[in-house]
Each structure stands twice: as structure tokens, then as C-alpha cells.
JSON list of C-alpha atoms in Angstrom, two decimals:
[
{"chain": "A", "resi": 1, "resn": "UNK", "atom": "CA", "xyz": [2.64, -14.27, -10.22]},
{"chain": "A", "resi": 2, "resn": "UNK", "atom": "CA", "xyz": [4.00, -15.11, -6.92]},
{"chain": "A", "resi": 3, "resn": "UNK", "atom": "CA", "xyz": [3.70, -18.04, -5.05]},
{"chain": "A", "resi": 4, "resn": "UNK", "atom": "CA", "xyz": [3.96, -18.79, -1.21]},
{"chain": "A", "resi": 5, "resn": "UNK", "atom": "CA", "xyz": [4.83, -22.44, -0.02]},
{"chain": "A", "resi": 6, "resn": "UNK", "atom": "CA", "xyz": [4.15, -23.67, 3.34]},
{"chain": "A", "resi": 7, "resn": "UNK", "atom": "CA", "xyz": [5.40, -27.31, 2.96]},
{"chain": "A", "resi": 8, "resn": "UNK", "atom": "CA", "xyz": [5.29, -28.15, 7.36]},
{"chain": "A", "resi": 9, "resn": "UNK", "atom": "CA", "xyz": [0.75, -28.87, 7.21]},
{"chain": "A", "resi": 10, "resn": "UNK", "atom": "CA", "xyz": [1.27, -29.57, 11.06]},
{"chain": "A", "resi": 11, "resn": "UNK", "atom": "CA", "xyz": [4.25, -28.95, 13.38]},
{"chain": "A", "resi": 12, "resn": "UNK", "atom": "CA", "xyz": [3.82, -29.51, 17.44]},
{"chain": "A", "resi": 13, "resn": "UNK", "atom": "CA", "xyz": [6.17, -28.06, 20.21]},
{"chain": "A", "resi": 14, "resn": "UNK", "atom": "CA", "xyz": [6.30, -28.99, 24.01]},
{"chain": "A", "resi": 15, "resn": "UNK", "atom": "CA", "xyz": [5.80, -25.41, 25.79]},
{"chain": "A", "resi": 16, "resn": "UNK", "atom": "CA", "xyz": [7.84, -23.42, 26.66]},
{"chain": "A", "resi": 17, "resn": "UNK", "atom": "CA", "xyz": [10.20, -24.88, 23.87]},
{"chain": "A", "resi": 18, "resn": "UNK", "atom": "CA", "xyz": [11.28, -23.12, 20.47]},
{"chain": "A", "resi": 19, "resn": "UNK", "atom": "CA", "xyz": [9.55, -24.11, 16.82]},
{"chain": "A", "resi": 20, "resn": "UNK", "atom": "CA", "xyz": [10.65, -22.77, 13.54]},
{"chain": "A", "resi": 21, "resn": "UNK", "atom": "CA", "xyz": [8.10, -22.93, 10.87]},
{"chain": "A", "resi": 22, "resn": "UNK", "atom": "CA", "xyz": [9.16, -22.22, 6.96]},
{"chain": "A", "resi": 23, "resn": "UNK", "atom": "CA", "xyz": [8.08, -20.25, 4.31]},
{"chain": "A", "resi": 24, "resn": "UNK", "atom": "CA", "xyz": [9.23, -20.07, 0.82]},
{"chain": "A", "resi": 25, "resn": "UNK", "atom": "CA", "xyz": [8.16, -18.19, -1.76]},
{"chain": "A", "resi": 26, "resn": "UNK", "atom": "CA", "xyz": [8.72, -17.25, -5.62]},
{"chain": "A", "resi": 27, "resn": "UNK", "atom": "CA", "xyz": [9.01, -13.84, -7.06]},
{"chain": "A", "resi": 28, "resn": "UNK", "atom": "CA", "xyz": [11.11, -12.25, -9.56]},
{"chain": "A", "resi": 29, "resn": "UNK", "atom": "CA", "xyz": [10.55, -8.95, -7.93]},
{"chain": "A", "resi": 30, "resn": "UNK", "atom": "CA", "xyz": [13.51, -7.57, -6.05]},
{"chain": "A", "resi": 31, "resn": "UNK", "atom": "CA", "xyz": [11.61, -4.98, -3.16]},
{"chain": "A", "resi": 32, "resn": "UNK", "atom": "CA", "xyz": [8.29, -6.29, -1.24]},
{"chain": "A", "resi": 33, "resn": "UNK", "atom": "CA", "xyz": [6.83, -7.42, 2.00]},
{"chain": "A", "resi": 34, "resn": "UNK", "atom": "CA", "xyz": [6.45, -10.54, 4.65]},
{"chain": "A", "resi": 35, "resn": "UNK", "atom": "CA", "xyz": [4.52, -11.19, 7.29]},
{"chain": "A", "resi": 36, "resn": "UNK", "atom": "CA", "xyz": [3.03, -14.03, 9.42]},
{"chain": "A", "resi": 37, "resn": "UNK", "atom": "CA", "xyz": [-0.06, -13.88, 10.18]},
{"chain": "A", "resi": 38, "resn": "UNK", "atom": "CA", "xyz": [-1.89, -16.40, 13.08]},
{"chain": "A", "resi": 39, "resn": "UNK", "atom": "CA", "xyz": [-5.60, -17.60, 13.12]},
{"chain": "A", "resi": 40, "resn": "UNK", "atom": "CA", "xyz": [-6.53, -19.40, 16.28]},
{"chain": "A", "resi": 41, "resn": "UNK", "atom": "CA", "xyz": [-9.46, -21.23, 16.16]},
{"chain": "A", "resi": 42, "resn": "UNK", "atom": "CA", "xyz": [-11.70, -18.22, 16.50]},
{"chain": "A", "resi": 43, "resn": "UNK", "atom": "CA", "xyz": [-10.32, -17.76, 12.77]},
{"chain": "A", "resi": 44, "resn": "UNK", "atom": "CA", "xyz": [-9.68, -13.90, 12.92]},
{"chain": "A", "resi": 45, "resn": "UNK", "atom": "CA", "xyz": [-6.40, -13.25, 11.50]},
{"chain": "A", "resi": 46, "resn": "UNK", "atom": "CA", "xyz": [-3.82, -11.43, 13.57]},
{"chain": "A", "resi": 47, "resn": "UNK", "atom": "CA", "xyz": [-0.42, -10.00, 12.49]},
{"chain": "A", "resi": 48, "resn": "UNK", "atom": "CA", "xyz": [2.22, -11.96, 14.34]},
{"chain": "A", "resi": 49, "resn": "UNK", "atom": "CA", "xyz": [5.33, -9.85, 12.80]},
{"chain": "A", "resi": 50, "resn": "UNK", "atom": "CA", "xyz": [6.41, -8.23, 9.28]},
{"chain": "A", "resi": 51, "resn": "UNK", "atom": "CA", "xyz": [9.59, -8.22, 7.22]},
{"chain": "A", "resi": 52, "resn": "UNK", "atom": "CA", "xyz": [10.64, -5.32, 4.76]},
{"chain": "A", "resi": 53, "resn": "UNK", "atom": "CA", "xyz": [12.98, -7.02, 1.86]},
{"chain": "A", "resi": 54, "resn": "UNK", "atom": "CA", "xyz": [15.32, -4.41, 1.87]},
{"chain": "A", "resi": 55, "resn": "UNK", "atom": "CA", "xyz": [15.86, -4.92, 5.21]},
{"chain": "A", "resi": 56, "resn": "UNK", "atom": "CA", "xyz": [18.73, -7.30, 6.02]},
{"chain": "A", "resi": 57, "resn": "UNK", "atom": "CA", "xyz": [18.47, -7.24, 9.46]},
{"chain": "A", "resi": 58, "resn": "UNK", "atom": "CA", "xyz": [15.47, -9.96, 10.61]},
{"chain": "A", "resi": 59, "resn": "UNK", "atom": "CA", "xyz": [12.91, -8.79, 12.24]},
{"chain": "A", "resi": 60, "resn": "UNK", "atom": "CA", "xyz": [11.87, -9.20, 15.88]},
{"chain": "A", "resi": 61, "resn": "UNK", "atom": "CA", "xyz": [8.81, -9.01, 18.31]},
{"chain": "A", "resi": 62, "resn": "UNK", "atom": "CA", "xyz": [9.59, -10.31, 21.55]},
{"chain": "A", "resi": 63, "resn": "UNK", "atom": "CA", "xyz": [9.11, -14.06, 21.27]},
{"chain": "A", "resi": 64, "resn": "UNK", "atom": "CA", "xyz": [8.87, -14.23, 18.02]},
{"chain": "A", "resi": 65, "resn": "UNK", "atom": "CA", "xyz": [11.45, -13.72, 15.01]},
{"chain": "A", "resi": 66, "resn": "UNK", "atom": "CA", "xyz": [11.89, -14.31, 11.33]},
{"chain": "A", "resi": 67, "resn": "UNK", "atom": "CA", "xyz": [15.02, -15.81, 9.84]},
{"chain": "A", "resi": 68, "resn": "UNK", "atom": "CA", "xyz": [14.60, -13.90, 6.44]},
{"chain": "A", "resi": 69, "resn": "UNK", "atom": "CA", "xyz": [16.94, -15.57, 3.56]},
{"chain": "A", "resi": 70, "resn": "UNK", "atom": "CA", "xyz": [16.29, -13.02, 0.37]},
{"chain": "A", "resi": 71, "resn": "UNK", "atom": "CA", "xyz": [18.65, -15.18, -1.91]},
{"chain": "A", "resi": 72, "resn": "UNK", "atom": "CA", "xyz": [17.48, -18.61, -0.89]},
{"chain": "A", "resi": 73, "resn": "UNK", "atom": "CA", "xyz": [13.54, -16.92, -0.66]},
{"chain": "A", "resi": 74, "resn": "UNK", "atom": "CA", "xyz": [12.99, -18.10, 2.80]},
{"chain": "A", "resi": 75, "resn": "UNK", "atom": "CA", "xyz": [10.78, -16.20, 5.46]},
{"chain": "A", "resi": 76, "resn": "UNK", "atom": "CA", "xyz": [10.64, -18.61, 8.52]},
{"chain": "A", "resi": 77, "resn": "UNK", "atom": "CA", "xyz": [9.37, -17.90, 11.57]},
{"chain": "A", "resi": 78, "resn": "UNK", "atom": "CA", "xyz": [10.80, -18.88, 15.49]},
{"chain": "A", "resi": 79, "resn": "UNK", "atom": "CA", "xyz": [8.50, -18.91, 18.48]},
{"chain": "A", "resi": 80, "resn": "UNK", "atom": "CA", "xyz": [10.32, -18.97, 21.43]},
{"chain": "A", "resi": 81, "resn": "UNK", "atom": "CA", "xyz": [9.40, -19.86, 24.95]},
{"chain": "A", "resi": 82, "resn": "UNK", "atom": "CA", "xyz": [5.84, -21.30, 23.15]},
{"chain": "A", "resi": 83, "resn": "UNK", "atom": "CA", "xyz": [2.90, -20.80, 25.25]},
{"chain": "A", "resi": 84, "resn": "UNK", "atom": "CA", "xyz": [-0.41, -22.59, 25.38]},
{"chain": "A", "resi": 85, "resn": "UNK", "atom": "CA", "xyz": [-1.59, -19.22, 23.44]},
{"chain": "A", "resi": 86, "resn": "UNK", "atom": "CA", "xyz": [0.57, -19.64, 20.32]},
{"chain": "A", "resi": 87, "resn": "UNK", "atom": "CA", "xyz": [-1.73, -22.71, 19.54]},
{"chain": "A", "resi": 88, "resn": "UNK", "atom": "CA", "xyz": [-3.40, -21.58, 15.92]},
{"chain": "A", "resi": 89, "resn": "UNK", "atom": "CA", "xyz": [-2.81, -21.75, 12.15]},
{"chain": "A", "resi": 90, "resn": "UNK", "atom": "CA", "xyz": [0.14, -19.87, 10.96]},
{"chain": "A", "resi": 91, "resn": "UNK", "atom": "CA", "xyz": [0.49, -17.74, 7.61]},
{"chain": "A", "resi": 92, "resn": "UNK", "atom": "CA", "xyz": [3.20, -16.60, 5.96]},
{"chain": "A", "resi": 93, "resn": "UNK", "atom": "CA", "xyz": [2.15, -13.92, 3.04]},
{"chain": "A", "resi": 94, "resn": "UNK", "atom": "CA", "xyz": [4.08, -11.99, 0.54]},
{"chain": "A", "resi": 95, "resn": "UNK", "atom": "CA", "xyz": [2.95, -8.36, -0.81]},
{"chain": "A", "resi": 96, "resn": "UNK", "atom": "CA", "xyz": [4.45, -6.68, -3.57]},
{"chain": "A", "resi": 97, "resn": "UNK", "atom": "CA", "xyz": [5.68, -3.19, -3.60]},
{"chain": "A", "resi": 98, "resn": "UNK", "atom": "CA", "xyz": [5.37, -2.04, -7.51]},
{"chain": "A", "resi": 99, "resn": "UNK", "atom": "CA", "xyz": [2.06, -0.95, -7.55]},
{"chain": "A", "resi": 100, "resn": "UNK", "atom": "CA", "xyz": [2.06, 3.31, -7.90]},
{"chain": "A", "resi": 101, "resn": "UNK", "atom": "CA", "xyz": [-1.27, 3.10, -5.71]},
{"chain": "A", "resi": 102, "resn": "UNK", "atom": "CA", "xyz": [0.10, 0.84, -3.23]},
{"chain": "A", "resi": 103, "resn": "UNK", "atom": "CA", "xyz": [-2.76, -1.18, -2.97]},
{"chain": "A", "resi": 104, "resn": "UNK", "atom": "CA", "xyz": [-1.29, -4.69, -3.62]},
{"chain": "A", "resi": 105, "resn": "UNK", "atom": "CA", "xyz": [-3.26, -7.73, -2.54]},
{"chain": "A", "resi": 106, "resn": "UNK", "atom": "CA", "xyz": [-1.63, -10.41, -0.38]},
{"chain": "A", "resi": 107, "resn": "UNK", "atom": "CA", "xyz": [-0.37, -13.82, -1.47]},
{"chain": "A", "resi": 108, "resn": "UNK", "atom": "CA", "xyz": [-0.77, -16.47, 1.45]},
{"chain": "A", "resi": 109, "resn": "UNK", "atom": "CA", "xyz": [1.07, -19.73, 2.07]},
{"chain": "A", "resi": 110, "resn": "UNK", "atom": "CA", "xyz": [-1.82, -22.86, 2.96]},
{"chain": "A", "resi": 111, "resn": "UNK", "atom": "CA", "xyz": [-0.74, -22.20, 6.48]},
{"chain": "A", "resi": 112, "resn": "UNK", "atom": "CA", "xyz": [0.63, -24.67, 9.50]},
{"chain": "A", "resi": 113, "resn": "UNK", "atom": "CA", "xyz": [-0.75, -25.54, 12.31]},
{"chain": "A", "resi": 114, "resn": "UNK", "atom": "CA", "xyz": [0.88, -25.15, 15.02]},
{"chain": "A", "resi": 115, "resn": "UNK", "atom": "CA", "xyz": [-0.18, -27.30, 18.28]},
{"chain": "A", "resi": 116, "resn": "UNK", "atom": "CA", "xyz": [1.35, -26.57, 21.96]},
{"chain": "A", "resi": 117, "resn": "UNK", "atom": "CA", "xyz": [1.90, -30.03, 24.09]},
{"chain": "A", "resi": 118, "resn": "UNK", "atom": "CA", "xyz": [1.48, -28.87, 28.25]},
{"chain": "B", "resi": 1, "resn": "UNK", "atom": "CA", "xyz": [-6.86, 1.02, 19.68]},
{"chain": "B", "resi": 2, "resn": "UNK", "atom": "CA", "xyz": [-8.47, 0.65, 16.32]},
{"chain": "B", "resi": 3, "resn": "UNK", "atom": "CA", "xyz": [-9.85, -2.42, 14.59]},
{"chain": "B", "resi": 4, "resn": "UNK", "atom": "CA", "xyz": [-11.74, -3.79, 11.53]},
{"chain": "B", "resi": 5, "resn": "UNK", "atom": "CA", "xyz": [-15.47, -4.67, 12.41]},
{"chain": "B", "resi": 6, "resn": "UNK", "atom": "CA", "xyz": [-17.29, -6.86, 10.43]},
{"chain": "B", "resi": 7, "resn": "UNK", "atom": "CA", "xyz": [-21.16, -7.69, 10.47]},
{"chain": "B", "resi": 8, "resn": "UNK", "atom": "CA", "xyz": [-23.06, -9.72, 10.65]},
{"chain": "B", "resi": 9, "resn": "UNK", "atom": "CA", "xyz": [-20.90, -12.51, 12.26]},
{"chain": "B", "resi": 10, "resn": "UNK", "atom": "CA", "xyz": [-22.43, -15.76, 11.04]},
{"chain": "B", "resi": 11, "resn": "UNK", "atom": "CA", "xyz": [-24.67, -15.39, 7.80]},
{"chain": "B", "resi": 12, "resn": "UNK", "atom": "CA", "xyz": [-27.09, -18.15, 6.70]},
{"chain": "B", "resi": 13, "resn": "UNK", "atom": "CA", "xyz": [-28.60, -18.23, 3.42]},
{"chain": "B", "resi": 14, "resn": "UNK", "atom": "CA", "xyz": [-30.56, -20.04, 0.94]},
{"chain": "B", "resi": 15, "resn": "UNK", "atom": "CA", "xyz": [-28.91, -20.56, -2.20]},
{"chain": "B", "resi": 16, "resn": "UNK", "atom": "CA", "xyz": [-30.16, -17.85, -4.82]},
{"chain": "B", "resi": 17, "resn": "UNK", "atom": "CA", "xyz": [-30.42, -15.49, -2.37]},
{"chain": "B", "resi": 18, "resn": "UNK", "atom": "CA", "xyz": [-28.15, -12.14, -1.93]},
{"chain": "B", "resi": 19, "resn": "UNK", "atom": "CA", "xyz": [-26.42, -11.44, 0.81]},
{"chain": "B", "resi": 20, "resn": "UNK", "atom": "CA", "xyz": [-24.34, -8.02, 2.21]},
{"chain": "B", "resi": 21, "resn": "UNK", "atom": "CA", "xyz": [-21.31, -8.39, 4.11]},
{"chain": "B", "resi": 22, "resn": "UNK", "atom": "CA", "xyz": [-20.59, -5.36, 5.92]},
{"chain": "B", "resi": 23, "resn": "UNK", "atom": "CA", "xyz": [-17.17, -3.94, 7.04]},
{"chain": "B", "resi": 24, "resn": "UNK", "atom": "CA", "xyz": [-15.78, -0.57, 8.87]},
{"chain": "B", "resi": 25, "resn": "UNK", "atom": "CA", "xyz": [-12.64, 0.04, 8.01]},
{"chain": "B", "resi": 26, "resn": "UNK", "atom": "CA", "xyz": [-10.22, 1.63, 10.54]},
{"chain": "B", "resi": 27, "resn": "UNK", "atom": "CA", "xyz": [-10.91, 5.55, 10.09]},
{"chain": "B", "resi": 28, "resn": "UNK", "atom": "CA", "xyz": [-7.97, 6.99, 8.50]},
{"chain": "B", "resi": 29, "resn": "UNK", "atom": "CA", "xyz": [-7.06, 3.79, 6.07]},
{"chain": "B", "resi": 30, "resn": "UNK", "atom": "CA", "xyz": [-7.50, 4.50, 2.86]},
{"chain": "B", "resi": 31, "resn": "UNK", "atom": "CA", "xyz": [-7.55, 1.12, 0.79]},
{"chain": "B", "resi": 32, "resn": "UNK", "atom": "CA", "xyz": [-9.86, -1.76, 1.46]},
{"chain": "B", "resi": 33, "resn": "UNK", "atom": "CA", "xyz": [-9.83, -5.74, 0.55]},
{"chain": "B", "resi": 34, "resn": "UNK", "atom": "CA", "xyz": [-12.02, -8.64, 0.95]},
{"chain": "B", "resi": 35, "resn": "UNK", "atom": "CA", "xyz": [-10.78, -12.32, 1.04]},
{"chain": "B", "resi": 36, "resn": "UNK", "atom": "CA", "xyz": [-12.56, -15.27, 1.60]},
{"chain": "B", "resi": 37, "resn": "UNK", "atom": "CA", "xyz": [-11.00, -18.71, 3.33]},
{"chain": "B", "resi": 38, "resn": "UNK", "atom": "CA", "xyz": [-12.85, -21.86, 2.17]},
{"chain": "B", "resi": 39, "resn": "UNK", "atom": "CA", "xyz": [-13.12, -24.47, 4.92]},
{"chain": "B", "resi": 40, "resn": "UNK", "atom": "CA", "xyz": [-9.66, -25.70, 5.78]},
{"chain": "B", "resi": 41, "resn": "UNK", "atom": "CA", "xyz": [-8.08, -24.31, 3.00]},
{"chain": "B", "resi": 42, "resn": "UNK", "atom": "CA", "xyz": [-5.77, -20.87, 2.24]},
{"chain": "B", "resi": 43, "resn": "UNK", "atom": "CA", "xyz": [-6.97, -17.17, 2.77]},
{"chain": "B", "resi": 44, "resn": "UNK", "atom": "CA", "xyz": [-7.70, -15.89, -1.13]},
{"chain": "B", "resi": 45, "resn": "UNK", "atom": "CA", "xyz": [-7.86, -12.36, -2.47]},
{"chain": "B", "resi": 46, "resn": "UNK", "atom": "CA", "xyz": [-10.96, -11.14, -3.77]},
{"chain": "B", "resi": 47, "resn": "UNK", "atom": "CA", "xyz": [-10.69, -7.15, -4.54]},
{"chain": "B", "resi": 48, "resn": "UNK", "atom": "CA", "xyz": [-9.02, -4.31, -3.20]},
{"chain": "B", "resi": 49, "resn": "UNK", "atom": "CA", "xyz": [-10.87, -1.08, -3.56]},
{"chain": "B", "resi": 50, "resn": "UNK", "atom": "CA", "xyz": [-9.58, 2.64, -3.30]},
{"chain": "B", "resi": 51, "resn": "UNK", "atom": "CA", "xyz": [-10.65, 5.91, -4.17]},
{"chain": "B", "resi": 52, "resn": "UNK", "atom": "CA", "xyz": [-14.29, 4.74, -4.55]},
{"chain": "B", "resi": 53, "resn": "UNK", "atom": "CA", "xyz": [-13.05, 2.27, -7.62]},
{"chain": "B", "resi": 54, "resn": "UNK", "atom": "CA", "xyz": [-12.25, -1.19, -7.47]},
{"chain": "B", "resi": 55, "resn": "UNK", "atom": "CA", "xyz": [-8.07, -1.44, -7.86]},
{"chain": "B", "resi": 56, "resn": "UNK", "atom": "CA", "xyz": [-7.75, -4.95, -8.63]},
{"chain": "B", "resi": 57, "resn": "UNK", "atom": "CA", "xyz": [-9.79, -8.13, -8.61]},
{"chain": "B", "resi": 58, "resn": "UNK", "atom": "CA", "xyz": [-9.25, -11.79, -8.65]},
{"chain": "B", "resi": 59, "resn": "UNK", "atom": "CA", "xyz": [-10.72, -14.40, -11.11]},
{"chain": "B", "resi": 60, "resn": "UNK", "atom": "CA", "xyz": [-13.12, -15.37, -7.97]},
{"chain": "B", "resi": 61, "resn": "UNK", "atom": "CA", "xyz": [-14.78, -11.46, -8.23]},
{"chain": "B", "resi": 62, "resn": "UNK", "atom": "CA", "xyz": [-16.90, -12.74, -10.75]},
{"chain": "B", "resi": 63, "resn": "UNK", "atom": "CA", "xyz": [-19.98, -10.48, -12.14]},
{"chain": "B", "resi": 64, "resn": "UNK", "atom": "CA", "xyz": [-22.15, -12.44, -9.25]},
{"chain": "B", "resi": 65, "resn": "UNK", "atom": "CA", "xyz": [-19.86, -9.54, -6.21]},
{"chain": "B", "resi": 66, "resn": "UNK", "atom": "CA", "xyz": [-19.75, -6.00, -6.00]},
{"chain": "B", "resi": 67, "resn": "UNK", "atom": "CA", "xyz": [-18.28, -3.72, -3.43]},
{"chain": "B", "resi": 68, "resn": "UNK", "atom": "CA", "xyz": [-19.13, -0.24, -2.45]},
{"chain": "B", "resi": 69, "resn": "UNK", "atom": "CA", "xyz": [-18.59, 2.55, 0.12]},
{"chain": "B", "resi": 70, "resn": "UNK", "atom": "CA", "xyz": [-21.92, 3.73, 0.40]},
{"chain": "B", "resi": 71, "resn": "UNK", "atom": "CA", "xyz": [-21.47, 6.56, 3.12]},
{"chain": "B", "resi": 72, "resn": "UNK", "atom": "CA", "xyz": [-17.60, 6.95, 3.94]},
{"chain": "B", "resi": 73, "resn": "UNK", "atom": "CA", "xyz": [-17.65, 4.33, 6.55]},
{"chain": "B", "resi": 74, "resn": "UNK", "atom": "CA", "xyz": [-18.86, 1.00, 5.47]},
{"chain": "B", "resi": 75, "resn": "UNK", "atom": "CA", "xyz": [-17.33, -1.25, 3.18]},
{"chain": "B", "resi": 76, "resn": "UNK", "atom": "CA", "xyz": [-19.56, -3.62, 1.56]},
{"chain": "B", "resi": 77, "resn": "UNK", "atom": "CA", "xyz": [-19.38, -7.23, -0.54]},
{"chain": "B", "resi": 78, "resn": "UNK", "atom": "CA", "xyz": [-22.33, -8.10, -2.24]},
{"chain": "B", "resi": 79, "resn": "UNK", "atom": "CA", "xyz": [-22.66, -11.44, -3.31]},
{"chain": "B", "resi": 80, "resn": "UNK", "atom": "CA", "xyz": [-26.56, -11.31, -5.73]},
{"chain": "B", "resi": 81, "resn": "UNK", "atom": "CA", "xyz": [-27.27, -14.97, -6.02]},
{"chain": "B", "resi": 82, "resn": "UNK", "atom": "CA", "xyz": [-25.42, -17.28, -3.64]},
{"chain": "B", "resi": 83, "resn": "UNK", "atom": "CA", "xyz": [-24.16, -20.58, -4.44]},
{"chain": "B", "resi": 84, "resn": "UNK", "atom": "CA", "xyz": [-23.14, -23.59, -2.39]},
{"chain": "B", "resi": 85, "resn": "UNK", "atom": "CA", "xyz": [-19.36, -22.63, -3.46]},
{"chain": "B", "resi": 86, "resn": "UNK", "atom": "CA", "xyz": [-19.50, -19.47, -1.85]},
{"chain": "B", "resi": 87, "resn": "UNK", "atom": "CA", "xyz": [-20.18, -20.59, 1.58]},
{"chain": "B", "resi": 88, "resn": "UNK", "atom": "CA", "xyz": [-17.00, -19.70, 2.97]},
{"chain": "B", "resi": 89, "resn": "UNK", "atom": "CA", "xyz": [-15.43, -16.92, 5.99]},
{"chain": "B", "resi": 90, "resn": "UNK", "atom": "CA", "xyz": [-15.05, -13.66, 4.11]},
{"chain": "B", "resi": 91, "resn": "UNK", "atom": "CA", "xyz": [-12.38, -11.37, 5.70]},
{"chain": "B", "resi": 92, "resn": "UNK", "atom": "CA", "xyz": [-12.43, -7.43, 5.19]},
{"chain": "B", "resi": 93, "resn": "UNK", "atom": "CA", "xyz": [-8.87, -5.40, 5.38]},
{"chain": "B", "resi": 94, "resn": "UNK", "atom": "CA", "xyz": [-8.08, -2.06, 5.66]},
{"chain": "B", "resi": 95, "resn": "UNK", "atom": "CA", "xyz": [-4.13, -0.58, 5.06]},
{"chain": "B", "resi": 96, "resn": "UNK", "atom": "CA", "xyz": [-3.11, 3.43, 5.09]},
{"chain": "B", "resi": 97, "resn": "UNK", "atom": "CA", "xyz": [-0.34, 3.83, 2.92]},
{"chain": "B", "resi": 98, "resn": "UNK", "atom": "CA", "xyz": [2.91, 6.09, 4.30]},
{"chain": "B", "resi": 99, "resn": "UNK", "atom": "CA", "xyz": [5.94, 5.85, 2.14]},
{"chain": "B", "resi": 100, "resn": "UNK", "atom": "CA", "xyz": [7.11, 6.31, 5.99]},
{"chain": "B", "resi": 101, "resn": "UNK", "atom": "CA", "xyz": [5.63, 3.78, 7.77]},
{"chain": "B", "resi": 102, "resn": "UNK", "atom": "CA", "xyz": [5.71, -0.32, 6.42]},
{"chain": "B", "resi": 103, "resn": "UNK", "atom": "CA", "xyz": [2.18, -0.61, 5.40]},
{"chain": "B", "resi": 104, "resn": "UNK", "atom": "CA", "xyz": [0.38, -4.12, 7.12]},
{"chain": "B", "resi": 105, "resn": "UNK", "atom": "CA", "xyz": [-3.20, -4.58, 6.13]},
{"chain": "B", "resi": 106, "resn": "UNK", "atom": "CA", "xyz": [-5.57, -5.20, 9.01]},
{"chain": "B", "resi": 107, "resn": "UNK", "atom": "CA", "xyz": [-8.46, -7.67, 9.12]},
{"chain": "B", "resi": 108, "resn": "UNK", "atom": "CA", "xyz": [-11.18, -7.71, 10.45]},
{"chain": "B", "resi": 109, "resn": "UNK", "atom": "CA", "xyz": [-12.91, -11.04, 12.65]},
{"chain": "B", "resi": 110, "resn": "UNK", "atom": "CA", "xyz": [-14.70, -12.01, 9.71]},
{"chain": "B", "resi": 111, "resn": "UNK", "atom": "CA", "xyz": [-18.01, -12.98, 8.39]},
{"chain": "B", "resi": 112, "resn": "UNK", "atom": "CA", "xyz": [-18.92, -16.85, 8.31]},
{"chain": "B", "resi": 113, "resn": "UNK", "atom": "CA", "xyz": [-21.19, -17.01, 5.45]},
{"chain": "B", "resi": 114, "resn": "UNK", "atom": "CA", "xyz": [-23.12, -19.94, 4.86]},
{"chain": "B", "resi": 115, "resn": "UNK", "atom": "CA", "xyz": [-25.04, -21.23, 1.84]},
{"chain": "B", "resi": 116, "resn": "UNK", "atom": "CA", "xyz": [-27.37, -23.61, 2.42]}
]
């Protein structure tokens, strides 16, 4: 089974500053998916920005970006410029890519929470 | 553009009691989850569902939750006798698969469901 390790509960950036926040995970399987998810405090969960493994280039969305290590099985994720906004819990998640029907579940991290300083 | 709904938003019950959580799906998706977060604590899987038939289930999706997709629009989780354990927010997701496109599975705002 794969596992998804947050180890950072709480990280806080000055805005307008950059954070990084890691992800690692465990899986013997060699093709899946990333993403981060965020959950401000009204708790709905909102994809923040998604990583094919195949893929060696990292993705981008424009203030945010992964640094995606497939050896090392790191998935973290850079806010740039942070805004009061980015204030919320942060998940990282894994999906695998074997099942024939596609329908594979995701595997979340505990999450950080991520606090903006004005 | 399209979203997940969820109803109702906040659900209070007694313990014992069943409860329906109901989700639309986003019209052309084609697979469907649940997952509940516990207070403070990680978003888990309960069941994916597809083709009318549940695909998978977690150790959680015990005999006490069903799921069904009564009228090609609704998505439900049925939970028959509550318990105190199950208070919890209980997320529905929808995905459409495309060997073209990177699947992401969307969720909905969630129902807070609480047992008293």
C-alpha cells in the first residue's frame, strides 16, 4: 500500500515571501499521480496543481510549483509571492495508475498548515 | 464552470439514526468517491463507485454505508445507524477518465455530519 508523509504539521511565511512544503511518499509502483490539494478553513478541498510521474519536467501554475524528485520520492510544493489567500491546510496525495477501470482512490499526506504573517 | 454539490451542508443526528448524504457529480464524470476527514485529522477513502457497482472500498465502508445512483444524477452515502465515530465532514468526488487528459478527481464542499 502506499503511504504519503507530510512531516512540516505547521510552516508560516511573511507575504509576499516564498515557502516550500514537502511531501514524501512510498510506492513500489513505477507510473502514477500527485497533486496538492488546499483546504482553507471553509474545509472544501481545492486542487492547487498535479504532477504526472512520467513527467520529468515539474509542474507549474503561476505561483505555485512542485519540485518532483521520482528517485528520492519527493513531491514538494513552492508558493511564491504568498498572499494572505494561500492561508489553509495543504495536501499532498498520491493516485495510482494500474487499475484497468481507472478508478483508483487517493492516498493523502496529514496535511500542513500553512499560515501567512501581513 | 462545473462543480461537485453536496447536500445538506451541516447534518445533525441522534446516534442510531440514518442519515443520506447527497452528492451531484459533475455531468459527464463517470466515477464517484466519498471520503470522510475526522476533526483535525487526514482526508480518508471510503468507496469509489462506477458503472452502478461499488469499485473499491476501504475497511471504514463497513456493512453500516451504502452508496447508490438512484436516478443518474445523485450520488448517495447512506450511513443506517450512526455512531459517535462517524461524526465527521464527508467529501463526494467525481473524475472522467481520458487516457488523453491527466485525470484529477473533484470534490465537492462537503457535508459536516454530526452525531450527537
Amino acid at each position: 500500500a502506499q503511504t504519503v508523509t507530510q512531516s512540516q504539521p505547521e510552516m508560516s511565511v511573511q507575504e509576499a515571501e516564498t515557502v516550500t512544503l514537502s511531501c514524501t511518499y512510498d510506492t513500489s509502483e513505477s507510473d502514477y499521480y500527485l497533486f496538492w490539494y488546499k483546504q482553507p478553513p471553509s474545509r472544501q478541498m481545492i486542487l492547487v496543481i498535479r504532477q504526472e510521474a512520467y513527467k520529468q519536467q515539474n509542474a507549474t501554475e503561476n505561483r505555485f510549483s512542485v519540485n518532483f524528485q521520482k528517485a528520492a520520492k519527493s513531491f514538494s510544493l513552492k508558493i511564491s509571492d504568498s498572499q494572505l489567500g494561500d492561508a489553509a491546510m495543504y495536501f499532498c496525495a498520491y493516485r495510482s495508475l494500474l487499475s484497468n477501470f481507472g478508478n483508483e482512490k487517493l492516498t493523502f499526506g496529514t496535511g500542513t498548515r500553512l499560515t501567512i504573517i501581513p | 464552470e462545473p462543480e461537485v454539490t453536496q447536500t445538506p451542508s451541516h447534518q445533525v443526528t441522534q446516534m442510531g439514526q440514518e442519515v443520506i448524504l447527497r452528492c451531484v457529480p459533475i455531468s459527464n464524470h463517470l466515477y464517484f468517491y466519498w471520503y470522510r476527514q475526522i476533526l483535525g485529522q487526514k482526508v480518508e477513502f471510503l468507496v469509489s463507485f462506477y458503472n452502478n457497482e461499488i469499485s473499491e472500498k476501504s475497511e471504514i465502508f463497513d456493512d453500516q454505508f451504502s452508496v447508490e445512483r438512484p436516478d443518474g444524477s445523485n450520488f448517495t452515502l447512506k450511513i443506517r445507524s450512526t455512531k459517535l465515530e462517524d461524526s465527521a465532514m464527508y467529501f463526494c468526488a467525481s473524475t472522467f477518465e481520458d487516457s488523453s487528459l491527466l485525470d484529477t478527481q473533484y470534490f465537492g464542499p462537503g457535508t459536516r455530519l454530526t452525531v450527537l
